[in-house]
Short mmCIF file of C-alpha atoms in Angstrom, two decimals:
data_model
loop_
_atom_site.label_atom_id
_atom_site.label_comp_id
_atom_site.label_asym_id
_atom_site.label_seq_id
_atom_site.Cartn_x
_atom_site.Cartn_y
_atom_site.Cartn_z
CA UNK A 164 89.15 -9.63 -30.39
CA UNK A 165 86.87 -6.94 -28.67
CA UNK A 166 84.96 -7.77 -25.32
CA UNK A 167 82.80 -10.78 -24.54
CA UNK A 168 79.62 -9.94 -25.38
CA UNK A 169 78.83 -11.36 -22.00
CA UNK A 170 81.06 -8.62 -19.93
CA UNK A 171 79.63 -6.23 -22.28
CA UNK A 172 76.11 -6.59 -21.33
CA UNK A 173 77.05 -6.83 -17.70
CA UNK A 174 78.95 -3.45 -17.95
CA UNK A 175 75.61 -1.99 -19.42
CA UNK A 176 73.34 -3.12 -16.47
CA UNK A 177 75.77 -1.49 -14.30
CA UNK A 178 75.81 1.79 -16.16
CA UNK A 179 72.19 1.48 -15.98
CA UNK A 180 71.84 0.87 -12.36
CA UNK A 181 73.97 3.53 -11.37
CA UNK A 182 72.54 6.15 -13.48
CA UNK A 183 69.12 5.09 -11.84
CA UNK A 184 69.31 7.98 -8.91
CA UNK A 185 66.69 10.22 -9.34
CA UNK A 186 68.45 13.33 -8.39
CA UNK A 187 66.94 17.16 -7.78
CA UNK A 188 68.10 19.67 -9.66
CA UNK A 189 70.20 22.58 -7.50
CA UNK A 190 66.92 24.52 -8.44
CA UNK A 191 64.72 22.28 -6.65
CA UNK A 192 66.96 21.68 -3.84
CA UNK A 193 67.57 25.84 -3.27
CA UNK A 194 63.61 26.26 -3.44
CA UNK A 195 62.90 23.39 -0.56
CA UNK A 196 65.91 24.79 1.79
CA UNK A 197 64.12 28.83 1.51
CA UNK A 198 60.58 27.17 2.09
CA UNK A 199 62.09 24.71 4.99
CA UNK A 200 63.75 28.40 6.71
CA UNK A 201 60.50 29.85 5.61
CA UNK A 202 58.24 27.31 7.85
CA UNK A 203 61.30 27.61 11.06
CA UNK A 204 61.58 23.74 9.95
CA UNK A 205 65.03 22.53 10.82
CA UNK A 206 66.93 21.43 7.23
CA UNK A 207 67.69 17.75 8.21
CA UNK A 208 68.02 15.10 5.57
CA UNK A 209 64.34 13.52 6.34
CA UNK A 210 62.34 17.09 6.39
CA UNK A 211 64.43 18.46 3.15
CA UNK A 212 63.40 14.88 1.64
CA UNK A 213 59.73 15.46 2.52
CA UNK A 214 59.50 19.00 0.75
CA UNK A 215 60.94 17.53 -2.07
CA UNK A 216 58.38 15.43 -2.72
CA UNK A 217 55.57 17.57 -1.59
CA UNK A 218 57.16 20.15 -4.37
CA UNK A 219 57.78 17.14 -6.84
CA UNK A 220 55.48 14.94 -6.49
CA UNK A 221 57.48 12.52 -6.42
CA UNK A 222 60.79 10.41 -4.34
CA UNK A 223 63.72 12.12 -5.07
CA UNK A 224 67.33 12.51 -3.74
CA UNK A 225 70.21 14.83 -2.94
CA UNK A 226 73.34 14.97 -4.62
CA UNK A 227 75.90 17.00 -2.35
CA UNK A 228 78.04 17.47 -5.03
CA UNK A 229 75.18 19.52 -7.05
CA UNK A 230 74.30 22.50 -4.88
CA UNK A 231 74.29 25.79 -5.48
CA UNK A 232 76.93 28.17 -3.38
CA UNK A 233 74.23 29.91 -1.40
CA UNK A 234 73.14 26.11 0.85
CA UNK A 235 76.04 24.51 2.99
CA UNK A 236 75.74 20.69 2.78
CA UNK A 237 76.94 19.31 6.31
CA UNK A 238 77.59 15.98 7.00
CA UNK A 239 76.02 14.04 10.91
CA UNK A 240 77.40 11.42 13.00
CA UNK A 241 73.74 11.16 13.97
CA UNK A 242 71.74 8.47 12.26
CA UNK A 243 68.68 10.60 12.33
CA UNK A 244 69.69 13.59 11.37
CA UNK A 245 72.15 12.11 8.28
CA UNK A 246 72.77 15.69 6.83
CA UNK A 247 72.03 19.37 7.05
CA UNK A 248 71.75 22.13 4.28
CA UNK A 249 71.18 25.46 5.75
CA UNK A 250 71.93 28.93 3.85
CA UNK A 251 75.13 30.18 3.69
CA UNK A 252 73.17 33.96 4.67
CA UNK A 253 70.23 33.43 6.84
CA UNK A 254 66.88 35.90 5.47
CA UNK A 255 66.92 39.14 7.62
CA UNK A 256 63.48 38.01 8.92
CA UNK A 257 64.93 34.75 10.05
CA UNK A 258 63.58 34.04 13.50
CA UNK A 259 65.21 30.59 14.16
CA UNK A 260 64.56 26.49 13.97
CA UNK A 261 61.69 25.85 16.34
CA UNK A 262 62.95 22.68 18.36
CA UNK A 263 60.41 20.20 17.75
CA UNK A 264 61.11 18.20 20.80
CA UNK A 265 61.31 21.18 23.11
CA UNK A 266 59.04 20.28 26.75
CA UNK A 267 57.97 24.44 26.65
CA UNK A 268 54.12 24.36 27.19
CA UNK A 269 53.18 28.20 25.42
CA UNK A 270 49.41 27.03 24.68
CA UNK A 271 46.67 27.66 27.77
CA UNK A 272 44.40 24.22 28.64
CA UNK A 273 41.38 25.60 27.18
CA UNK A 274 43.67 25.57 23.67
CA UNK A 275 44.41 22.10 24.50
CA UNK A 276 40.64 21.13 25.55
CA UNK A 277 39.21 22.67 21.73
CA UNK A 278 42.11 20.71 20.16
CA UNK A 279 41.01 17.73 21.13
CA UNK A 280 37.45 17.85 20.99
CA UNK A 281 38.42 19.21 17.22
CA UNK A 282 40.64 16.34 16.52
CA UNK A 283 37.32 14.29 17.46
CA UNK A 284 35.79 15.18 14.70
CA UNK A 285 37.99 14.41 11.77
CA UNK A 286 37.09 11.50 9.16
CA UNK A 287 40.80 10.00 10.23
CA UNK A 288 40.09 6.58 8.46
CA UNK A 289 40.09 8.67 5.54
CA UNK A 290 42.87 11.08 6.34
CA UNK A 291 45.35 8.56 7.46
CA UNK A 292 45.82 6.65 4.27
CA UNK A 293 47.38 9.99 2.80
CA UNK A 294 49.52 11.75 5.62
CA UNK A 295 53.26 10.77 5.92
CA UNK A 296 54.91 8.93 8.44
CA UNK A 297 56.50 10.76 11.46
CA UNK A 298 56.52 14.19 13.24
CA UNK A 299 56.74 16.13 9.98
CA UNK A 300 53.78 14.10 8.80
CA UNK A 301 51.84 14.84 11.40
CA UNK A 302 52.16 18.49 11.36
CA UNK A 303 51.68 18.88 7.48
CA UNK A 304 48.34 16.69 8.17
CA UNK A 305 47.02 19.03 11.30
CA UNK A 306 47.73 22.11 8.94
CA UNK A 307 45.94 20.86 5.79
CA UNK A 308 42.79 19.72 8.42
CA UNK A 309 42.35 23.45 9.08
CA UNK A 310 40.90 23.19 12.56
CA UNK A 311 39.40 26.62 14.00
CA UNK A 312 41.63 26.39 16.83
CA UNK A 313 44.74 25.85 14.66
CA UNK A 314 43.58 28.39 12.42
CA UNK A 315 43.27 30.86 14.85
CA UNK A 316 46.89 31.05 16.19
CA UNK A 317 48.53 31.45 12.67
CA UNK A 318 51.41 29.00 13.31
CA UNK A 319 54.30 28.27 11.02
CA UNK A 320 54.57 24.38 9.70
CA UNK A 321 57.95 24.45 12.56
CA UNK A 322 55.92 25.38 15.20
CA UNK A 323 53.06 22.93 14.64
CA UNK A 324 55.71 20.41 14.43
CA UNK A 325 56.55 21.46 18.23
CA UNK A 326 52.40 21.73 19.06
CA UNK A 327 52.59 17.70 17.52
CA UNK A 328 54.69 16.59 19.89
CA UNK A 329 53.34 18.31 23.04
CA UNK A 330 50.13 16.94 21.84
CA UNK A 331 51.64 13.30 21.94
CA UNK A 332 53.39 13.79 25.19
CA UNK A 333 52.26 15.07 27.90
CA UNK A 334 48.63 16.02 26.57
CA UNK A 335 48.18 12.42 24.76
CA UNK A 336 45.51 13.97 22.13
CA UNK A 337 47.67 12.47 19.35
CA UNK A 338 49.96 9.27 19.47
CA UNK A 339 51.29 7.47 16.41
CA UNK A 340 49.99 4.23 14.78
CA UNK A 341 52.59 2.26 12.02
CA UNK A 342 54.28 5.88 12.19
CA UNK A 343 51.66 7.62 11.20
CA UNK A 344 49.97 10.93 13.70
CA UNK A 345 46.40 9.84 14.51
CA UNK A 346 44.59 10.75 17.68
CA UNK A 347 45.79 8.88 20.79
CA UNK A 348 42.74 6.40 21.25
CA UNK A 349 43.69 5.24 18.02
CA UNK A 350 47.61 4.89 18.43
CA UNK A 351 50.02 2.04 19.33
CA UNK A 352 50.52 3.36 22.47
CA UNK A 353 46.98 3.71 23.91
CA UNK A 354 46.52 -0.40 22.89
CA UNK A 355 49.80 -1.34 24.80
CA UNK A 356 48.37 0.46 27.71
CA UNK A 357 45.28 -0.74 27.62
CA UNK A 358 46.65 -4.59 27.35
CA UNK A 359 48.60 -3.70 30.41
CA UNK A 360 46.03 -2.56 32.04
CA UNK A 361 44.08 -5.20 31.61
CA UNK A 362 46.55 -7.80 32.24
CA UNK A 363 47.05 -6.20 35.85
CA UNK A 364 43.67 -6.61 36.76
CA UNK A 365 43.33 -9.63 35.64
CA UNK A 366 46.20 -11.31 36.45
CA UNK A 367 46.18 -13.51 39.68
CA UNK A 368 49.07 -12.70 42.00
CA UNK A 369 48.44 -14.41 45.52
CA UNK A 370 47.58 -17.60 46.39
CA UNK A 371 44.69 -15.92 48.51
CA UNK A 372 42.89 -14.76 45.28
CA UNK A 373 43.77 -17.99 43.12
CA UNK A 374 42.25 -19.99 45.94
CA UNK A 375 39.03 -18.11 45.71
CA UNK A 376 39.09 -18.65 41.90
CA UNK A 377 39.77 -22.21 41.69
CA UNK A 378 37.38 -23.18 44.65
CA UNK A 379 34.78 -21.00 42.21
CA UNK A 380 35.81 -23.17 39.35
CA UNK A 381 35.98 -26.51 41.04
CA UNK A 382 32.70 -26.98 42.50
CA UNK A 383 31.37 -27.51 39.09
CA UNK A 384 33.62 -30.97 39.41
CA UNK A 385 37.10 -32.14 38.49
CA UNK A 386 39.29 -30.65 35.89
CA UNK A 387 42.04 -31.77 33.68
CA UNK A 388 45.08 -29.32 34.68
CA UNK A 389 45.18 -27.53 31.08
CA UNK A 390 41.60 -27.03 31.19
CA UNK A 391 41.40 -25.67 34.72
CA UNK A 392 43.85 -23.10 33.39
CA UNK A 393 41.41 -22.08 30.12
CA UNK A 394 38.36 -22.43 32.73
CA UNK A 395 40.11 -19.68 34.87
CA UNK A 396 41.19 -17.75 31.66
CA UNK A 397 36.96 -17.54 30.65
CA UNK A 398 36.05 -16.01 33.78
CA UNK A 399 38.55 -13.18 33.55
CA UNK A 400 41.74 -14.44 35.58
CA UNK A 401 44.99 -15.08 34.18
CA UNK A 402 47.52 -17.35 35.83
CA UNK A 403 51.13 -17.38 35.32
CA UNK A 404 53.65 -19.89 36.93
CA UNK A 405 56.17 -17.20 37.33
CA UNK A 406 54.62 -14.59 39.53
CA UNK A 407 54.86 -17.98 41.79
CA UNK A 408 58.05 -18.63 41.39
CA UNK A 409 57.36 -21.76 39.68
CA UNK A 410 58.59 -22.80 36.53
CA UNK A 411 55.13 -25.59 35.79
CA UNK A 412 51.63 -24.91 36.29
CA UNK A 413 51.50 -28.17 37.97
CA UNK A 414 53.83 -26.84 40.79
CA UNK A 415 51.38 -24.22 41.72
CA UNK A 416 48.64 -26.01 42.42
CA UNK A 417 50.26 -28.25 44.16
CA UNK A 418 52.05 -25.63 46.34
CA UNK A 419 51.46 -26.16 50.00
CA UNK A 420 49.62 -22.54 50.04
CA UNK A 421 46.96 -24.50 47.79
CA UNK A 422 46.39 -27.70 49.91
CA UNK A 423 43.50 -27.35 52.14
CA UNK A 424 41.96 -26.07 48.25
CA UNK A 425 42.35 -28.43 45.84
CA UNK A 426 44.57 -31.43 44.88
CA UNK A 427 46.08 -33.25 42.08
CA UNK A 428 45.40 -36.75 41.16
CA UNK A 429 46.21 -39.36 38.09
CA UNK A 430 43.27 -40.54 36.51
CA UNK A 431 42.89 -44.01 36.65
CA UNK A 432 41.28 -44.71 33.36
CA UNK A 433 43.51 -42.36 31.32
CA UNK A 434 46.53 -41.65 33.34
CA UNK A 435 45.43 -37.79 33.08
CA UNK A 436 46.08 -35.14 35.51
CA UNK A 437 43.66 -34.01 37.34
CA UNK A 438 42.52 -31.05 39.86
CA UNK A 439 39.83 -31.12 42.21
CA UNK A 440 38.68 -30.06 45.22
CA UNK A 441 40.38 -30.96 48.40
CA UNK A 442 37.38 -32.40 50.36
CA UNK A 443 35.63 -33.64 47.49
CA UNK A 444 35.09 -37.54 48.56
CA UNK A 445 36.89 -39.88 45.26
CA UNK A 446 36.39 -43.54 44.84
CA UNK A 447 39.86 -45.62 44.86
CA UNK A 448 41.08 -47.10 41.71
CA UNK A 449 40.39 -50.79 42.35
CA UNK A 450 43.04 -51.99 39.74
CA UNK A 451 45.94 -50.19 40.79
CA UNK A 452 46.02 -52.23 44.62
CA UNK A 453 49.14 -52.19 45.70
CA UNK A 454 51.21 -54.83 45.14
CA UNK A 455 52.86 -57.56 47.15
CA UNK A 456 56.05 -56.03 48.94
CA UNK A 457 58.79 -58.03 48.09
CA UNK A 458 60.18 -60.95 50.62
CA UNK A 459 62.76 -59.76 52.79
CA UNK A 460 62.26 -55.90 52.13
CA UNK A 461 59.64 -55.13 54.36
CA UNK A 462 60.66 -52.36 56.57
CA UNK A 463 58.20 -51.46 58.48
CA UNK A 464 55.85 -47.80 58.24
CA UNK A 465 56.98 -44.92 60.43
CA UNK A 466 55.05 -45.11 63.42
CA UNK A 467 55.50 -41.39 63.68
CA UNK A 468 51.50 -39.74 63.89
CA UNK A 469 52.70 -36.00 61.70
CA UNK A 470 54.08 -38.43 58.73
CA UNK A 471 52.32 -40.11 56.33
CA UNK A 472 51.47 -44.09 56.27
CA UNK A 473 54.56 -45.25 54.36
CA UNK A 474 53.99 -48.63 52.08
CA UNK A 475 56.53 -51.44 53.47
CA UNK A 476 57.34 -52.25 49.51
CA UNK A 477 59.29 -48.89 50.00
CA UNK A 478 63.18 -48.60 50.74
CA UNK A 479 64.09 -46.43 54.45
CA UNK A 480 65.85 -43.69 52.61
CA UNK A 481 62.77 -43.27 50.20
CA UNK A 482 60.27 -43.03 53.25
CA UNK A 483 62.59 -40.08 54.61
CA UNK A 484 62.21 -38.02 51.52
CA UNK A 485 60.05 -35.04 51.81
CA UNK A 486 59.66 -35.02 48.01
CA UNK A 487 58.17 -39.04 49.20
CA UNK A 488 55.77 -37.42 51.51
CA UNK A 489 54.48 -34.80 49.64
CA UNK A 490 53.49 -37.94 46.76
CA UNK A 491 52.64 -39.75 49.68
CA UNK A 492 49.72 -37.34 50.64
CA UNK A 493 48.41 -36.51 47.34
CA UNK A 494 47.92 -40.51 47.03
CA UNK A 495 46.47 -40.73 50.12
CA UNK A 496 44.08 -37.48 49.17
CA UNK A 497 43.48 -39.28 46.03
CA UNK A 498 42.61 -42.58 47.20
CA UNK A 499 45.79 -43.52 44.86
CA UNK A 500 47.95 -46.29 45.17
CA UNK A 501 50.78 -45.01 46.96
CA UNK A 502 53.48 -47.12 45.07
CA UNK A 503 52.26 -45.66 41.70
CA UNK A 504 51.88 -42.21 43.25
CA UNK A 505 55.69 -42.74 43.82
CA UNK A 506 56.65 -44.02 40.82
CA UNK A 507 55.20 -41.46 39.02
CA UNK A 508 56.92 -38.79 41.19
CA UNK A 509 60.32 -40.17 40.24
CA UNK A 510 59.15 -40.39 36.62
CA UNK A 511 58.32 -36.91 36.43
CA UNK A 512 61.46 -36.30 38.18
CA UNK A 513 60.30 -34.63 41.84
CA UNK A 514 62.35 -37.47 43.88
CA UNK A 515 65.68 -37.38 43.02
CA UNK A 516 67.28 -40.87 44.24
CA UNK A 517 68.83 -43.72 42.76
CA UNK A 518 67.59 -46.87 40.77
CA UNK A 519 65.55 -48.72 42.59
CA UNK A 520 68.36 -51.77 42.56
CA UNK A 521 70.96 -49.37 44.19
CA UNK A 522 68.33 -48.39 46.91
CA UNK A 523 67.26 -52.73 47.63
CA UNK A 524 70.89 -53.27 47.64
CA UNK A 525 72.13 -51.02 50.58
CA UNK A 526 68.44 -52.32 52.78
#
């Protein structure tokens, strides 16, 4: 009967796929560990990786099971560090891992002031494209640059590693950009702080300062509310509803804080909201008059002289809202029909109340 020739096929691809690992020899593996303890470079799984291939040439991997008896393979809990594979004897000579990540400052700040003016001078759109990603990287790019002041101190590949880092943090000469070492102007880092920067100064964050700007922006006549917001965003000055605790951009500007400034008003024409200036004189709509109040409803304005003129088409409880007399004003500020102004309130849902039925039916 023999096997499918289906199965059989399948069973090859697997073979295939498996034997696909592109393995060092123990050789190769013994050579990179020696050269690692050589450089003070600690033997984690990334760094032994990365003199493999600077040896090679090439990607290759590490089979555990195919070392020689003189390297220890030890297995990490720590994602980062994966493995180790240190000597079984250290060399006599052996002076110890440099830590990398170590805050020790041993170089004077006239080291650190040639460094960077030598780091100014390197072609790094060129170099970039070729260094690896990473601390390692970095530290195998600074030592095949062969800067004077580098050159000068004779320092293992381990302790330019450490020099990488100091230079990233605290000195910011270098900073890393998609991963790669490159000098700080350059990096991720330096951009983020820059936007930040820049967003801090330009970002409005009292009603005292976005009075000044709008009242700048506004004499040159009314705006629509989006475009007030680009207007603002061309001269330099960012808005942003939530450093005033409002959730709409509408809500700030109509923010008592903002009143004696500007107000907001529906376009008659277009039904599109608008921002002006608070003493700016406006013609009333003729077409939106308010309408007849209906026969037995009239109730009467509040003769009270700190409230605003309430129409008599309007229900008691409505005229008591403050939500009511804050529509109430802008209509009046307007020249708006105050009935539409309302309307429009409870359509955009600022006045909470019932139907209008419920509200004729308990007058």
């Amino acid at each position: 009967f023999g096997v499918p020739l289906f199965f059989a096929s399948a069973m090859l691809r697997h073979r295939r796929k498996v034997g696909t690992h592109n393995y060092a020899t123990p050789e190769d593996v013994e050579k990179a560990i020696r050269a690692l303890y050589a450089d003070r470079v600690f033997p984690c799984a990334r760094n032994v990786i990365c003199r493999l291939r600077e040896q090679l040439g090439h990607a290759v991997e590490v089979n555990p099971s195919r070392l020689p008896a003189c390297l220890v393979y030890k297995a990490s809990d720590d994602p980062l560090t994966q493995y180790t594979i240190e000597l079984a004897v250290e060399p006599s000579d052996f002076k110890g891992f440099v830590d990398p990540i170590s805050r020790e400052d041993p170089y004077p700040e006239e080291f650190w002031a040639k460094f960077k003016e030598q780091v100014a001078t390197v072609d790094w759109e060129k170099e970039i494209n070729s260094a690896s990603r990473g601390r390692y990287g970095g530290a195998v790019l600074i030592q095949s640059l062969r800067l004077p002041c580098i050159e000068a101190l004779n320092l293992t590949l381990g302790e330019l590693t450490h020099l990488v880092e100091l230079a990233i943090s605290p000195h910011q000469v270098l900073g890393y950009w998609r991963g790669r070492v490159v000098p700080y102007k350059m990096s991720d880092s330096f951009r983020r702080s820059e936007e930040a920067s820049s967003a801090h100064q330009n970002t409005i964050t009292t009603f005292e300062e976005l009075a000044r700007a709008v009242e700048a922006v506004l004499c040159d006549g009314d705006f629509m509310l989006c475009e007030l917001k680009e207007r603002l965003q061309r001269k330099g000055k960012v808005v942003s509803e939530s450093l005033f605790g409002c959730s709409k951009l509408r809500q700030v500007f109509e923010h008592p804080e903002m009143a004696s400034v500007c107000v907001t008003y529906t376009r008659a024409e277009d039904r599109t909201l608008m921002v002006g200036l608070h003493n700016k004189p406006r013609a009333p709509a003729a077409h939106l008059a308010a309408p007849p109040a209906a026969p037995g409803l009239t109730l009467g304005a509040p003769t009270a002289p700190a409230r605003t003129a309430v129409p008599a088409s309007l229900p008691l409880r409505w005229a008591e809202s403050p939500a009511t007399q804050q529509a109430l004003r802008h209509a009046q500020h307007a020249h708006q029909d105050p009935d539409m102004a309302v309307a429009l309130a409870r359509w955009r849902g600022e006045i909470q109340h019932p139907p209008w039925r419920e509200a004729y039916a308990e007058v």
